Tab-separated table of C-alpha atoms and ligand atoms in Angstrom:
chain	number	residue	atom	x	y	z
A	1	MET	CA	-40.507	11.081	-31.870
A	2	TYR	CA	-39.965	9.407	-28.509
A	3	PRO	CA	-36.225	8.832	-27.870
A	4	LEU	CA	-34.422	6.536	-30.266
A	5	ARG	CA	-31.875	6.008	-27.601
A	6	ARG	CA	-32.956	4.157	-24.491
A	7	ASN	CA	-29.927	3.641	-22.270
A	8	ARG	CA	-31.755	1.049	-20.221
A	9	ARG	CA	-31.527	-1.432	-23.135
A	10	LEU	CA	-27.928	-2.089	-22.135
A	11	ARG	CA	-29.014	-2.875	-18.572
A	12	THR	CA	-31.816	-5.355	-19.193
A	13	SER	CA	-29.980	-8.543	-18.179
A	14	GLU	CA	-26.780	-9.621	-16.479
A	15	ALA	CA	-25.651	-10.970	-19.850
A	16	VAL	CA	-25.781	-7.585	-21.528
A	17	ARG	CA	-24.527	-5.754	-18.442
A	18	SER	CA	-21.465	-7.979	-18.298
A	19	LEU	CA	-20.936	-7.490	-22.036
A	20	VAL	CA	-20.740	-3.719	-21.727
A	21	ARG	CA	-19.074	-3.540	-18.302
A	22	GLU	CA	-16.107	-1.179	-18.391
A	23	THR	CA	-14.320	-2.121	-15.184
A	24	ILE	CA	-13.555	-5.666	-14.055
A	25	ILE	CA	-11.883	-6.581	-10.768
A	26	SER	CA	-9.639	-9.647	-10.870
A	27	PRO	CA	-7.011	-11.216	-8.604
A	28	ASN	CA	-4.385	-9.635	-10.873
A	29	ASP	CA	-5.337	-6.206	-9.537
A	30	PHE	CA	-4.263	-6.726	-5.956
A	31	ILE	CA	-1.246	-6.099	-3.797
A	32	VAL	CA	-1.751	-7.733	-0.391
A	33	PRO	CA	-0.360	-5.836	2.627
A	34	LEU	CA	1.132	-8.185	5.222
A	35	PHE	CA	1.946	-7.349	8.858
A	36	VAL	CA	4.790	-9.333	10.359
A	37	VAL	CA	5.812	-9.792	14.007
A	38	GLU	CA	8.579	-11.605	15.876
A	39	GLY	CA	7.705	-14.886	17.567
A	40	LYS	CA	6.318	-18.270	16.676
A	41	GLY	CA	2.816	-19.506	15.974
A	42	ILE	CA	1.398	-15.978	16.069
A	43	LYS	CA	-1.641	-14.982	14.060
A	44	GLU	CA	-3.155	-12.122	16.043
A	45	GLU	CA	-6.113	-10.078	14.940
A	46	ILE	CA	-5.626	-6.304	14.807
A	47	ALA	CA	-8.273	-4.765	17.054
A	48	SER	CA	-9.239	-1.936	14.706
A	49	MET	CA	-8.967	-4.139	11.587
A	50	PRO	CA	-11.382	-7.062	12.094
A	51	ASN	CA	-10.319	-10.271	10.351
A	52	TYR	CA	-6.880	-8.836	9.542
A	53	PHE	CA	-3.834	-10.285	11.261
A	54	ARG	CA	-0.205	-9.924	12.244
A	55	PHE	CA	1.774	-13.059	11.431
A	56	SER	CA	4.972	-14.483	12.826
A	57	LEU	CA	7.337	-15.754	10.157
A	58	ASP	CA	6.327	-19.422	10.424
A	59	LEU	CA	2.674	-18.618	9.820
A	60	LEU	CA	3.546	-16.011	7.211
A	61	GLU	CA	4.896	-18.840	5.128
A	62	GLN	CA	1.512	-20.621	5.146
A	63	GLU	CA	-0.302	-17.380	4.457
A	64	VAL	CA	1.656	-16.548	1.320
A	65	LYS	CA	1.200	-20.082	-0.004
A	66	GLU	CA	-2.533	-19.645	0.456
A	67	LEU	CA	-2.452	-16.244	-1.262
A	68	TRP	CA	-0.605	-17.703	-4.223
A	69	LYS	CA	-3.167	-20.506	-4.563
A	70	MET	CA	-5.919	-17.896	-4.618
A	71	GLY	CA	-4.228	-16.101	-7.491
A	72	LEU	CA	-2.835	-13.260	-5.388
A	73	LYS	CA	0.672	-12.708	-6.694
A	74	SER	CA	1.995	-9.569	-4.989
A	75	VAL	CA	2.548	-8.770	-1.334
A	76	LEU	CA	3.656	-5.616	0.459
A	77	ILE	CA	5.455	-6.338	3.726
A	78	PHE	CA	5.314	-4.217	6.899
A	79	VAL	CA	7.013	-5.142	10.147
A	80	LYS	CA	6.114	-4.478	13.765
A	81	VAL	CA	9.393	-3.723	15.458
A	82	PRO	CA	9.906	-4.435	19.188
A	83	ASP	CA	10.187	-1.206	21.228
A	84	ASN	CA	13.692	-1.968	22.459
A	85	LEU	CA	14.963	-1.912	18.860
A	86	LYS	CA	13.513	1.497	18.049
A	87	ASP	CA	15.758	4.566	17.934
A	88	ASN	CA	16.119	7.851	16.052
A	89	ALA	CA	18.480	6.531	13.386
A	90	GLY	CA	16.652	3.559	11.934
A	91	THR	CA	19.497	1.328	13.099
A	92	GLU	CA	17.395	-1.819	13.086
A	93	ALA	CA	16.072	-1.038	9.598
A	94	LEU	CA	19.551	-1.716	8.234
A	95	ASN	CA	20.055	-5.005	10.077
A	96	ALA	CA	20.634	-7.663	7.429
A	97	GLU	CA	19.049	-10.156	9.845
A	98	GLY	CA	16.195	-7.844	10.831
A	99	LEU	CA	12.564	-8.933	10.752
A	100	MET	CA	11.908	-7.396	7.317
A	101	GLN	CA	14.992	-8.945	5.774
A	102	ARG	CA	14.048	-12.379	7.180
A	103	ALA	CA	10.444	-11.958	6.070
A	104	ILE	CA	11.526	-11.246	2.492
A	105	LYS	CA	13.584	-14.437	2.433
A	106	ILE	CA	10.803	-16.510	3.988
A	107	VAL	CA	8.270	-15.350	1.414
A	108	LYS	CA	10.646	-15.793	-1.509
A	109	ASN	CA	11.551	-19.227	-0.244
A	110	ALA	CA	7.930	-20.298	0.271
A	111	VAL	CA	6.694	-18.975	-3.086
A	112	PRO	CA	9.594	-17.946	-5.345
A	113	GLU	CA	7.287	-16.456	-7.997
A	114	MET	CA	5.503	-14.177	-5.514
A	115	LEU	CA	6.241	-10.502	-6.159
A	116	VAL	CA	7.653	-9.144	-2.926
A	117	MET	CA	7.323	-5.431	-2.237
A	118	THR	CA	8.671	-3.875	0.948
A	119	ASP	CA	7.732	-0.799	2.918
A	120	VAL	CA	10.570	1.690	3.181
A	121	ALA	CA	10.079	4.344	5.887
A	122	LEU	CA	11.413	4.806	9.384
A	123	ASP	CA	8.170	4.973	11.376
A	124	PRO	CA	8.051	1.316	12.506
A	125	TYR	CA	11.690	1.690	13.618
A	126	SER	CA	11.458	5.183	15.059
A	127	SER	CA	11.335	5.902	18.783
A	128	PHE	CA	9.372	9.036	17.760
A	129	GLY	CA	6.952	7.196	15.461
A	130	HIS	CA	7.954	9.452	12.588
A	131	ASP	CA	8.949	8.482	9.073
A	132	GLY	CA	12.311	10.175	9.394
A	133	VAL	CA	15.103	11.294	11.653
A	134	VAL	CA	13.994	13.855	14.244
A	135	ALA	CA	16.020	16.866	15.440
A	136	ASP	CA	14.606	19.811	17.387
A	137	GLY	CA	11.081	18.580	16.726
A	138	LYS	CA	11.639	18.527	12.965
A	139	ILE	CA	11.890	15.670	10.481
A	140	ILE	CA	15.251	16.037	8.752
A	141	ASN	CA	14.917	15.300	5.048
A	142	ASP	CA	18.384	14.503	3.770
A	143	ASP	CA	19.557	12.564	6.833
A	144	THR	CA	16.428	10.441	6.460
A	145	THR	CA	16.949	9.879	2.759
A	146	ALA	CA	20.470	8.621	3.397
A	147	ILE	CA	19.080	5.942	5.725
A	148	LEU	CA	16.173	5.038	3.433
A	149	THR	CA	18.649	4.512	0.625
A	150	GLU	CA	20.667	2.012	2.656
A	151	MET	CA	17.446	0.393	3.858
A	152	SER	CA	16.315	-0.091	0.267
A	153	LEU	CA	19.610	-1.693	-0.665
A	154	SER	CA	19.306	-4.016	2.308
A	155	HIS	CA	15.816	-5.091	1.148
A	156	ALA	CA	17.077	-5.616	-2.396
A	157	LYS	CA	19.930	-7.762	-1.101
A	158	ALA	CA	17.447	-9.847	0.886
A	159	GLY	CA	15.528	-10.485	-2.339
A	160	ALA	CA	12.797	-7.822	-2.569
A	161	ASP	CA	11.441	-7.307	-6.084
A	162	PHE	CA	10.075	-3.828	-5.428
A	163	ILE	CA	10.989	-1.182	-2.886
A	164	ALA	CA	8.020	0.904	-1.767
A	165	PRO	CA	9.085	4.166	-0.063
A	166	SER	CA	6.109	5.461	1.924
A	167	ASP	CA	7.883	8.329	3.696
A	168	MET	CA	7.379	11.381	1.409
A	169	MET	CA	10.905	12.782	1.860
A	170	ASP	CA	12.097	14.891	-1.091
A	171	GLY	CA	14.596	13.351	-3.461
A	172	ARG	CA	14.537	9.853	-2.028
A	173	ILE	CA	13.542	8.121	-5.254
A	174	PHE	CA	16.602	9.529	-7.049
A	175	GLU	CA	18.929	8.502	-4.224
A	176	ILE	CA	17.440	5.004	-3.947
A	177	ARG	CA	17.479	4.434	-7.725
A	178	SER	CA	21.071	5.619	-7.949
A	179	LEU	CA	22.315	3.320	-5.207
A	180	LEU	CA	20.396	0.315	-6.570
A	181	GLU	CA	21.956	0.927	-9.990
A	182	ASP	CA	25.452	1.389	-8.539
A	183	GLU	CA	25.104	-1.864	-6.644
A	184	GLY	CA	23.864	-3.824	-9.655
A	185	PHE	CA	20.208	-4.123	-8.647
A	186	HIS	CA	19.008	-3.030	-12.069
A	187	ASP	CA	15.829	-5.104	-11.936
A	188	THR	CA	14.707	-4.091	-8.468
A	189	GLY	CA	11.716	-1.846	-9.016
A	190	ILE	CA	10.499	1.181	-7.111
A	191	MET	CA	6.838	1.726	-6.310
A	192	SER	CA	6.768	5.224	-4.914
A	193	TYR	CA	4.078	6.523	-2.613
A	194	SER	CA	4.138	9.701	-4.669
A	195	ALA	CA	0.917	11.408	-3.621
A	196	LYS	CA	0.499	10.373	-0.040
A	197	TYR	CA	-1.783	12.595	1.981
A	198	ALA	CA	-1.618	13.447	5.691
A	199	SER	CA	-4.782	11.451	6.257
A	200	ALA	CA	-6.732	10.555	9.369
A	201	PHE	CA	-7.557	7.232	7.729
A	202	TYR	CA	-4.221	5.653	8.752
A	203	GLY	CA	-5.262	5.170	12.394
A	204	PRO	CA	-5.840	1.400	12.368
A	205	PHE	CA	-2.544	0.819	10.536
A	206	ARG	CA	-0.697	2.663	13.293
A	207	ASP	CA	-2.427	0.352	15.801
A	208	ALA	CA	-1.293	-2.635	13.770
A	209	LEU	CA	2.361	-1.592	13.913
A	210	ASP	CA	2.280	0.438	17.117
A	211	SER	CA	3.730	3.280	15.064
A	212	ALA	CA	1.646	6.343	15.901
A	213	PRO	CA	3.720	9.553	16.019
A	214	GLY	CA	4.872	10.320	19.549
A	215	PHE	CA	4.583	14.072	18.986
A	216	GLY	CA	2.936	16.274	16.399
A	217	ASP	CA	1.625	14.962	13.109
A	218	LYS	CA	2.954	14.129	9.648
A	219	LYS	CA	1.848	17.315	7.916
A	220	THR	CA	5.359	18.586	7.196
A	221	TYR	CA	6.014	15.643	4.905
A	222	GLN	CA	2.684	14.107	3.862
A	223	MET	CA	0.441	16.175	1.596
A	224	ASP	CA	-2.375	18.513	2.529
A	225	PRO	CA	-5.716	16.852	1.646
A	226	ALA	CA	-6.799	20.199	0.204
A	227	ASN	CA	-4.272	20.045	-2.646
A	228	ARG	CA	-4.655	18.658	-6.121
A	229	GLU	CA	-2.006	20.144	-8.423
A	230	GLU	CA	0.671	19.377	-5.881
A	231	ALA	CA	-0.126	15.666	-6.310
A	232	ILE	CA	0.752	15.877	-9.975
A	233	ARG	CA	3.965	17.760	-9.226
A	234	GLU	CA	5.020	15.174	-6.630
A	235	THR	CA	4.215	12.316	-8.963
A	236	LEU	CA	5.973	13.704	-12.040
A	237	MET	CA	9.084	14.337	-9.937
A	238	ASP	CA	9.107	10.768	-8.647
A	239	ILE	CA	8.873	9.474	-12.211
A	240	GLU	CA	11.783	11.696	-13.282
A	241	GLU	CA	13.745	10.376	-10.328
A	242	GLY	CA	13.158	6.785	-11.427
A	243	ALA	CA	9.895	5.447	-9.964
A	244	ASP	CA	8.502	2.492	-11.935
A	245	ILE	CA	5.055	2.628	-10.337
A	246	VAL	CA	3.492	5.646	-8.629
A	247	MET	CA	0.835	5.636	-5.953
A	248	VAL	CA	-2.045	7.657	-4.613
A	249	LYS	CA	-3.000	7.119	-0.996
A	250	PRO	CA	-5.624	6.871	0.494
A	251	GLY	CA	-8.144	5.670	-2.087
A	252	LEU	CA	-11.771	6.602	-1.849
A	253	CYS	CA	-11.473	10.259	-0.792
A	254	TYR	CA	-8.825	10.870	-3.457
A	255	LEU	CA	-10.320	9.423	-6.632
A	256	ASP	CA	-10.162	12.815	-8.360
A	257	ILE	CA	-6.407	12.731	-7.770
A	258	VAL	CA	-6.215	9.189	-9.132
A	259	ARG	CA	-7.905	10.312	-12.344
A	260	ASP	CA	-5.715	13.415	-12.663
A	261	ILE	CA	-2.576	11.359	-12.235
A	262	LYS	CA	-3.724	8.602	-14.538
A	263	GLU	CA	-4.138	11.208	-17.244
A	264	ALA	CA	-0.830	12.934	-16.496
A	265	VAL	CA	1.509	9.922	-16.485
A	266	THR	CA	2.343	6.861	-18.569
A	267	VAL	CA	3.643	4.631	-15.772
A	268	PRO	CA	1.284	2.301	-13.864
A	269	VAL	CA	-0.694	3.926	-11.063
A	270	ALA	CA	-1.326	2.132	-7.782
A	271	VAL	CA	-3.903	3.106	-5.202
A	272	TYR	CA	-3.666	2.208	-1.523
A	273	GLN	CA	-7.086	1.579	-0.031
A	274	VAL	CA	-5.955	2.220	3.530
A	275	SER	CA	-6.686	0.772	6.939
A	276	GLY	CA	-9.343	3.337	7.873
A	277	GLU	CA	-11.250	2.609	4.685
A	278	TYR	CA	-11.176	-1.075	5.581
A	279	ALA	CA	-12.206	-0.441	9.186
A	280	MET	CA	-15.198	1.697	8.187
A	281	ILE	CA	-16.687	-1.028	6.030
A	282	LYS	CA	-16.012	-3.727	8.620
A	283	ALA	CA	-17.542	-1.690	11.432
A	284	ALA	CA	-20.652	-0.647	9.542
A	285	SER	CA	-21.288	-4.160	8.281
A	286	GLU	CA	-20.769	-5.619	11.778
A	287	LYS	CA	-23.556	-3.332	12.907
A	288	GLY	CA	-25.706	-4.530	10.036
A	289	TRP	CA	-25.807	-1.041	8.543
A	290	LEU	CA	-24.056	-1.857	5.263
A	291	ASP	CA	-23.791	-4.952	3.076
A	292	HIS	CA	-20.108	-5.837	3.450
A	293	ASP	CA	-19.497	-7.611	0.159
A	294	ALA	CA	-21.498	-5.225	-1.971
A	295	VAL	CA	-19.864	-2.136	-0.486
A	296	MET	CA	-16.409	-3.677	-0.733
A	297	MET	CA	-16.834	-4.480	-4.421
A	298	GLU	CA	-18.367	-1.096	-5.156
A	299	GLN	CA	-15.407	0.692	-3.598
A	300	LEU	CA	-12.802	-1.487	-5.317
A	301	THR	CA	-14.558	-1.002	-8.633
A	302	ALA	CA	-14.683	2.767	-8.083
A	303	ILE	CA	-10.954	2.853	-7.359
A	304	LYS	CA	-10.170	0.927	-10.525
A	305	ARG	CA	-12.630	2.943	-12.603
A	306	ALA	CA	-10.937	6.145	-11.414
A	307	GLY	CA	-7.709	4.924	-12.999
A	308	ALA	CA	-5.927	2.540	-10.642
A	309	ASN	CA	-3.903	-0.116	-12.418
A	310	MET	CA	-3.488	-1.955	-9.133
A	311	ILE	CA	-4.864	-1.712	-5.619
A	312	ALA	CA	-3.116	-2.366	-2.334
A	313	SER	CA	-6.039	-3.543	-0.234
A	314	TYR	CA	-6.806	-5.395	2.972
A	315	PHE	CA	-9.870	-6.715	1.132
A	316	ALA	CA	-7.795	-8.657	-1.421
A	317	LYS	CA	-8.637	-12.088	0.005
A	318	ASP	CA	-12.287	-11.252	0.708
A	319	ALA	CA	-12.722	-9.925	-2.813
A	320	VAL	CA	-11.032	-12.851	-4.514
A	321	LYS	CA	-13.107	-15.332	-2.511
A	322	LEU	CA	-16.234	-13.527	-3.586
A	323	LEU	CA	-15.140	-13.505	-7.228
A	324	SER	CA	-14.485	-17.247	-7.377
B	1	PBG	C1	4.013	4.761	7.117
B	1	PBG	C2	2.843	4.162	6.466
B	1	PBG	C3	1.529	4.401	6.833
B	1	PBG	C4	0.728	3.611	6.020
B	1	PBG	C5	1.571	2.913	5.145
B	1	PBG	N1	2.887	3.275	5.441
B	1	PBG	C6	0.976	5.232	7.930
B	1	PBG	C7	1.434	6.590	8.073
B	1	PBG	O1	1.915	7.237	7.134
B	1	PBG	O2	1.327	7.077	9.196
B	1	PBG	C8	-0.764	3.566	6.128
B	1	PBG	C9	-1.450	2.399	5.550
B	1	PBG	C10	-2.832	2.228	6.019
B	1	PBG	O3	-3.421	3.032	6.767
B	1	PBG	O4	-3.400	1.190	5.654
B	1	PBG	N2	5.130	4.981	6.398
């Protein structure tokens, strides 16, 4: 007999499609990256990230209020540090009155319920544009970790809810967790960039923060895109060391890794859909080659379907506007 099963029955109308849909994107899924600069009245577009901006603190305040109204409840803060404050020891990163520390307070003050996550890595502060301390052309792991640990404490003191180390040094989650506990910051969470690849998709982000490496590349600390099992090893270690949320980064090219990790762990998994992924969609749609909204939603859905419990994405506002 002709097939009893016809899979197309479940696709005949939007009503039935929405009934059987397995993956739903909502405002709850997003973490919104925010780029912050010194100054006043600044909202400047990032050249390689159309319709994405750096904000000075006064305008950041308005932006987070708007995000909250849209139902976006988590932000991830990055700062663009003036060149004259960059060195090889992350000195400015530990300044209690530094741009990051002020930004945390501004956001918490503007919207106290907003979940504030902060980037922890030395690259925006580094005269070499590297995520750690440099000596003899090498990135020194343990010296870097010692600074990242103090940096994390400084963010926690300023009011950060989650610390997000994006540096890929070994052992930093353990050191950060230990210091936070010793200092009484029991509720400050850690979202670890656990499987962060040495990707060419970070280019526009480095434009945004003027943080491109001055020499070499990041392959001695970020992961080789060719590796899969190593991602699980990295992630399990970060969980043992105390990470509350783990992350895979970038998104689209690494969805096999997202699925592997989702199946290997029982903590929430975040995915960072990175700047290059954003730029590709913007550029192709500007040329009229791709349908911006459709491609954006397809990619976000694919990331969530692969196993992401949350997505850090520059599309958060665009997506939420489209959903409402
Ligand atoms: C650096 C950092 C990078 C990103 C987040 N944190 C760039 C890098 O590792 O060079 C990239 C984010 C993006 O491309 O959107 N610690």
